[in-house]
Coordinates of C-alpha atoms and ligand atoms in Angstrom, one line a residue:
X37 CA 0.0 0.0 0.0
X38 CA 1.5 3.3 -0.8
X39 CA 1.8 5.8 1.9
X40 CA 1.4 9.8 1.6
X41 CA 3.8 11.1 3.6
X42 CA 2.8 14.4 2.9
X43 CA -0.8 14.1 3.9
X44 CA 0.7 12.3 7.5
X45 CA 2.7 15.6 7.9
X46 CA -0.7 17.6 7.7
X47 CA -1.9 15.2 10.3
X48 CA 0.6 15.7 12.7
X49 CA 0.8 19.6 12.1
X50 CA -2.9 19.3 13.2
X51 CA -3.2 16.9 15.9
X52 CA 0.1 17.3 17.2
X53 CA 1.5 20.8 17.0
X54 CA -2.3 21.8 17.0
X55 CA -2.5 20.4 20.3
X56 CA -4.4 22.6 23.5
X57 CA -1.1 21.7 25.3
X58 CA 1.2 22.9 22.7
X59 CA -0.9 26.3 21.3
X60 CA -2.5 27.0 24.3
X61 CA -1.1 26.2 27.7
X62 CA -3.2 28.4 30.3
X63 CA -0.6 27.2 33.0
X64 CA 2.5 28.2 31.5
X65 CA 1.2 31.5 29.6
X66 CA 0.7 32.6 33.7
X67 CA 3.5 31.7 34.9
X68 CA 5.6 33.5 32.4
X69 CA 3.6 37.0 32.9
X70 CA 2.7 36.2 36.5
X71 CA 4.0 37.8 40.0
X72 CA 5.1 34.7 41.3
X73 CA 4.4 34.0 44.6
X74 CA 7.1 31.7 46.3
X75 CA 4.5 28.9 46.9
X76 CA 3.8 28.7 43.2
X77 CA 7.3 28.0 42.6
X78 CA 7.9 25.6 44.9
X79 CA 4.6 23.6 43.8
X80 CA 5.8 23.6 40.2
X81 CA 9.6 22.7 41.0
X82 CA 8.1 19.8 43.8
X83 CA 5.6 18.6 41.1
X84 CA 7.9 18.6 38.2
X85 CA 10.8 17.1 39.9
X86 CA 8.2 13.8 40.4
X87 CA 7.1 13.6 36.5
X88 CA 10.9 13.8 35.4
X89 CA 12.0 11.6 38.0
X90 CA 9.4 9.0 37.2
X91 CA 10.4 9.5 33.5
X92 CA 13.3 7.8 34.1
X93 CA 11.4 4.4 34.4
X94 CA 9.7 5.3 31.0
X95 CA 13.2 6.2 29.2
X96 CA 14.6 3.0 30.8
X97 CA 11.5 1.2 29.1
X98 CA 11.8 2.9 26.0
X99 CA 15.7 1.6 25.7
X100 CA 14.7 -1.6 26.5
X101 CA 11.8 -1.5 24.0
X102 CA 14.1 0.1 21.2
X103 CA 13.6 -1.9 17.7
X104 CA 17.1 -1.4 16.5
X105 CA 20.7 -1.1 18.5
X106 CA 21.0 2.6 17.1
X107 CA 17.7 3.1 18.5
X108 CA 18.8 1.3 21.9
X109 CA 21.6 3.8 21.8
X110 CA 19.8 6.9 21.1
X111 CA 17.4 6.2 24.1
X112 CA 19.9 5.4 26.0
X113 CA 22.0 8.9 25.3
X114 CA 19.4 10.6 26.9
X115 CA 18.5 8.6 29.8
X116 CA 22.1 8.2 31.0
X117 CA 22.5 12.2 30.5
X118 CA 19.7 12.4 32.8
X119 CA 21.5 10.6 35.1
X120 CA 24.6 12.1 35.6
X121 CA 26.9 11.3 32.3
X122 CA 28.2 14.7 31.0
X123 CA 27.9 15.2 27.3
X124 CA 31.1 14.9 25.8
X125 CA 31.5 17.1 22.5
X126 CA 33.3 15.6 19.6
X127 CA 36.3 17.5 19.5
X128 CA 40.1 17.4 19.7
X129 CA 41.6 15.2 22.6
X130 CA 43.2 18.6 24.0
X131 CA 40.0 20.5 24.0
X132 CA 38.5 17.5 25.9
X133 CA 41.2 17.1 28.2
X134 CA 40.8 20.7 29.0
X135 CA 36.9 20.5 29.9
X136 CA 37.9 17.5 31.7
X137 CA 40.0 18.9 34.0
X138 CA 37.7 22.4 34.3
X139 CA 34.7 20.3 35.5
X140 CA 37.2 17.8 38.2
X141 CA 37.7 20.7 40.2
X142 CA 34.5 22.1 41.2
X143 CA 32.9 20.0 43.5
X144 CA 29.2 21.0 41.9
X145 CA 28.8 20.7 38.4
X146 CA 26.8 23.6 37.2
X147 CA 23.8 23.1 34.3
X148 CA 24.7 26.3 32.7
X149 CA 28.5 25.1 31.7
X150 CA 28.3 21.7 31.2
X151 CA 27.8 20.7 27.3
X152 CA 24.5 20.1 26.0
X153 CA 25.3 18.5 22.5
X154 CA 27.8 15.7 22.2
X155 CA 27.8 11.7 23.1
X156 CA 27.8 10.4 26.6
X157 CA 30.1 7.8 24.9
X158 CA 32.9 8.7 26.8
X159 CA 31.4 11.3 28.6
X160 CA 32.2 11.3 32.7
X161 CA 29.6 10.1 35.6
X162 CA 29.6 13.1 38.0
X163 CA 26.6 12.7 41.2
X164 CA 26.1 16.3 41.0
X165 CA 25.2 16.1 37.1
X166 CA 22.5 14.1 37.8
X167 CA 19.1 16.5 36.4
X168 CA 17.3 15.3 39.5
X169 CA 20.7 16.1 41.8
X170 CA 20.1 20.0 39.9
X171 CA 16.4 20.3 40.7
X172 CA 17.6 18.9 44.5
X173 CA 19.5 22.1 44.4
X174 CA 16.5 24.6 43.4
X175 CA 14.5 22.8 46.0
X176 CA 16.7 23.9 48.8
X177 CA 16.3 27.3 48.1
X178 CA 12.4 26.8 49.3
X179 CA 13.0 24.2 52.2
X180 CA 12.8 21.7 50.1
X181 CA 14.8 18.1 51.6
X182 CA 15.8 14.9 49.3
X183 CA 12.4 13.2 51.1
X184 CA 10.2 16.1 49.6
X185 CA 11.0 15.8 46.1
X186 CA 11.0 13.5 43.4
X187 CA 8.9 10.4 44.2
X188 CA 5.1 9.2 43.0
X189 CA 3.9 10.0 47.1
X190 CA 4.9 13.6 46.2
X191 CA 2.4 13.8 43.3
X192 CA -0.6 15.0 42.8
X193 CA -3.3 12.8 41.1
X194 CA -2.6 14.7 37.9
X195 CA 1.0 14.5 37.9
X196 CA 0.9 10.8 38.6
X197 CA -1.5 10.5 36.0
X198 CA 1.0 12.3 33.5
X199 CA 3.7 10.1 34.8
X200 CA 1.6 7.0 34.0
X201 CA 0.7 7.8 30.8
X202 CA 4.8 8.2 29.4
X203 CA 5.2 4.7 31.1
X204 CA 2.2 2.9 29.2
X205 CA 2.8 5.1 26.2
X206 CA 6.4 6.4 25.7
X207 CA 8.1 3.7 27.4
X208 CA 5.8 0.7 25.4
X209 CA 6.0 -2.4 23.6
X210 CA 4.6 -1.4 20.5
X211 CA 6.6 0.2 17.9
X212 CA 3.6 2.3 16.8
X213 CA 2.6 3.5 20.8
X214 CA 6.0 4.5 21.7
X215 CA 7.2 6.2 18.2
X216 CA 4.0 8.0 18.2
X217 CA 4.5 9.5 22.2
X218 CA 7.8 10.1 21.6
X219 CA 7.3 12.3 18.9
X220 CA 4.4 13.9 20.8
X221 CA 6.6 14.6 23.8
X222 CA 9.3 16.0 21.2
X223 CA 6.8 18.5 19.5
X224 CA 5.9 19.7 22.8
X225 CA 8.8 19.9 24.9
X226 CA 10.0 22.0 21.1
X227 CA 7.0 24.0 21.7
X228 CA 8.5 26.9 23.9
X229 CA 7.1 26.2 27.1
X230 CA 10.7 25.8 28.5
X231 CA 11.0 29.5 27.0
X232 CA 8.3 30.2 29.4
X233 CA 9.4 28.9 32.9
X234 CA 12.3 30.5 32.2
X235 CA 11.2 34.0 32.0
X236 CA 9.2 33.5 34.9
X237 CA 11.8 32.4 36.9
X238 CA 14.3 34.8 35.7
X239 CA 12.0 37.3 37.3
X240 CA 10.9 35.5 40.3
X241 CA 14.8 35.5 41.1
X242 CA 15.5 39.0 40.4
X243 CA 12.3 40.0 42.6
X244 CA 12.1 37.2 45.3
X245 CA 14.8 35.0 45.4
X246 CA 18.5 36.3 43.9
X247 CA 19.9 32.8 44.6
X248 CA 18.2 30.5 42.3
X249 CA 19.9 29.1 39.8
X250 CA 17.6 28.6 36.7
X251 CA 20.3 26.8 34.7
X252 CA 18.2 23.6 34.9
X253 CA 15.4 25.4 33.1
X254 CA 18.2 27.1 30.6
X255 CA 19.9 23.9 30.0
X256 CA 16.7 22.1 28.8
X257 CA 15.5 24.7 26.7
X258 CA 18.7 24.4 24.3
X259 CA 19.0 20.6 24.3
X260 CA 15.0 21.2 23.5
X261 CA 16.4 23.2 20.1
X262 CA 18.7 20.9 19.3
X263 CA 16.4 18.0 18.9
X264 CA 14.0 19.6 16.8
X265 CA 16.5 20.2 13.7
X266 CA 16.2 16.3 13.6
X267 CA 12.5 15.9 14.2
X268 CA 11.1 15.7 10.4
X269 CA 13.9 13.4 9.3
X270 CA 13.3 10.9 12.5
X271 CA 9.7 10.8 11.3
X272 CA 10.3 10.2 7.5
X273 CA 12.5 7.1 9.0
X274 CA 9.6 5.7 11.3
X275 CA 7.3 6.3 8.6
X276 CA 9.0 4.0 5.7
X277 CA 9.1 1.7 8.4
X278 CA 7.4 -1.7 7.5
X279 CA 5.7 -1.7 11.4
X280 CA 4.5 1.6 10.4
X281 CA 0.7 1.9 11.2
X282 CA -0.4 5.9 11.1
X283 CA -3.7 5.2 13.1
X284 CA -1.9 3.7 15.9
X285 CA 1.0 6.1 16.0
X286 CA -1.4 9.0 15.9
X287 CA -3.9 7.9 18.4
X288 CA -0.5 7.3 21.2
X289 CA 0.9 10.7 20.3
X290 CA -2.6 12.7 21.1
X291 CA -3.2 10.6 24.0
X292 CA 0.0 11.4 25.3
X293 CA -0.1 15.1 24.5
X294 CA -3.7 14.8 26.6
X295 CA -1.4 13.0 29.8
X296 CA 0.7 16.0 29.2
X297 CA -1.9 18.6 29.9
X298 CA -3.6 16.7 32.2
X299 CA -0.3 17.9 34.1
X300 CA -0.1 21.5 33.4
X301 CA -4.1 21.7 33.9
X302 CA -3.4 20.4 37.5
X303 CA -0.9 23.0 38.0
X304 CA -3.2 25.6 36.9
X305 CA -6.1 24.3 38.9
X306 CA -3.9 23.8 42.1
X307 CA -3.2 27.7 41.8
X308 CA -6.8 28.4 40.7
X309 CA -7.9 26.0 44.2
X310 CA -5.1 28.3 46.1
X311 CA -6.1 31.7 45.0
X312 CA -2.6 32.2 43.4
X313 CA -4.1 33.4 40.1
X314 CA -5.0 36.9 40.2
X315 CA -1.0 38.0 40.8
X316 CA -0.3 38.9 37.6
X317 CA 2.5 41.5 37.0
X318 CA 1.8 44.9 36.8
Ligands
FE2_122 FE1 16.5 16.4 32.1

């Protein structure tokens, strides 16, 4: 049967980039215009350090799931970055050497100067490049201990729910399920609302809190750019796949889109619930 990848591409641009949670996300438009108050930080940083954390299990699934070894190894590039393993650029053995030794000496290993292009093939294991060791850090700066952060207990029911979703979806069996999230989660995480937190935060720290380091949120958003140069070629590939099966691909990808606003939605209600809303910035 011959395929139209042209007419999937008008598909996706529809029910993918279309998306509520990718044109119009009521949470994060607020929080980038907002007056922050220091709660709503701390409920946003508490509730997304549980969905990322959890997404490690769905990242170790996907790996595991992976239909090819260069697939295996691409899955596995970002979960071990995630981790802790430091990108390593491909450059001279000098230049290395020298970024080597720069990051040996600090006993913290700051998001805004490590690498965020590169292999971790190679790369060095440092604890405090762990992204969930980074977030431990932001956490501190609103009383927030290891045992607050990071773990399904510390959910609410619509971050769990978000968290379940990239499990059954993103880290599935099916080539079709998991291809389909993961290209859902790329288009959104491409979609700018890292852009948002960040000017948020920038000026929640310059009003309210001068030591917060936003370099998580800084980090993300230019790994997030990267990806998205490859995001068209990727799908060409998984579409002249024999698995292929658009219906099945689609129908993950939207329903993991809806897991993802299900999320943000909870945020927004949360402050809505908390009478947090009306600060917006004068
Ligand atoms: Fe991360």
């Amino acid at each position: 049967m011959a395929r139209d990848f042209e007419a999937f591409k008008v598909r996706i641009e529809k029910e993918f980039l279309g998306h509520p949670v990718v044109v119009d996300n009521k949470y994060c438009k607020w929080f980038a215009e907002a007056d922050l108050p220091v709660e709503s930080v701390k409920h946003m940083v508490t509730q997304f350090s549980v969905f990322s954390h959890l997404f490690l299990i769905a990242a170790l699934k996907k790996m595991i799931n992976a239909d090819s070894l260069e697939s295996y190894f691409e899955s596995k590039e970002i979960l071990m970055n995630e981790l802790g393993v430091i990108y390593r650029k491909k450059k001279s053995d000098e230049g290395r050497a020298a970024e080597e030794a720069k990051l040996a000496g600090e006993s913290a290993v700051d998001p805004g100067l490590v690498s965020t292009e590169g292999t971790v093939d190679g790369g060095t294991y440092r604890n405090m490049a762990a992204h969930f060791v980074w977030l431990l850090k932001i956490g501190e700066n609103f009383g927030l201990g290891f045992n607050d952060m990071g773990k399904r207990r510390h959910g609410t029911k619509s971050t769990v729910f978000f968290a379940d979703e990239l499990d059954r979806l993103y880290g599935a069996e099916d080539y079709n399920v998991c291809q389909g999230a993961g290209f859902a989660v790329e288009n959104w995480a491409a979609a700018g609302f890292w852009k948002e937190l960040i000017s948020g935060l920038e000026r929640f720290k310059a009003d309210k809190m001068p030591a917060l380091n936003v370099a998580f949120f800084t980090f993300h958003d230019k790994i997030e750019g990267q990806h998205k140069e490859h995001v068209w070629d990727e799908l060409r590939e998984c579409f002249d796949d024999e698995q292929f099966d658009e219906d099945v691909f689609m129908k993950a990808g939207v329903e993991m889109l809806n897991g993802v606003q299900a999320f943000w939605d909870g945020l927004y209600e949360d402050e809505m619930k908390a009478g947090r809303l009306g600060a917006a910035a004068a």
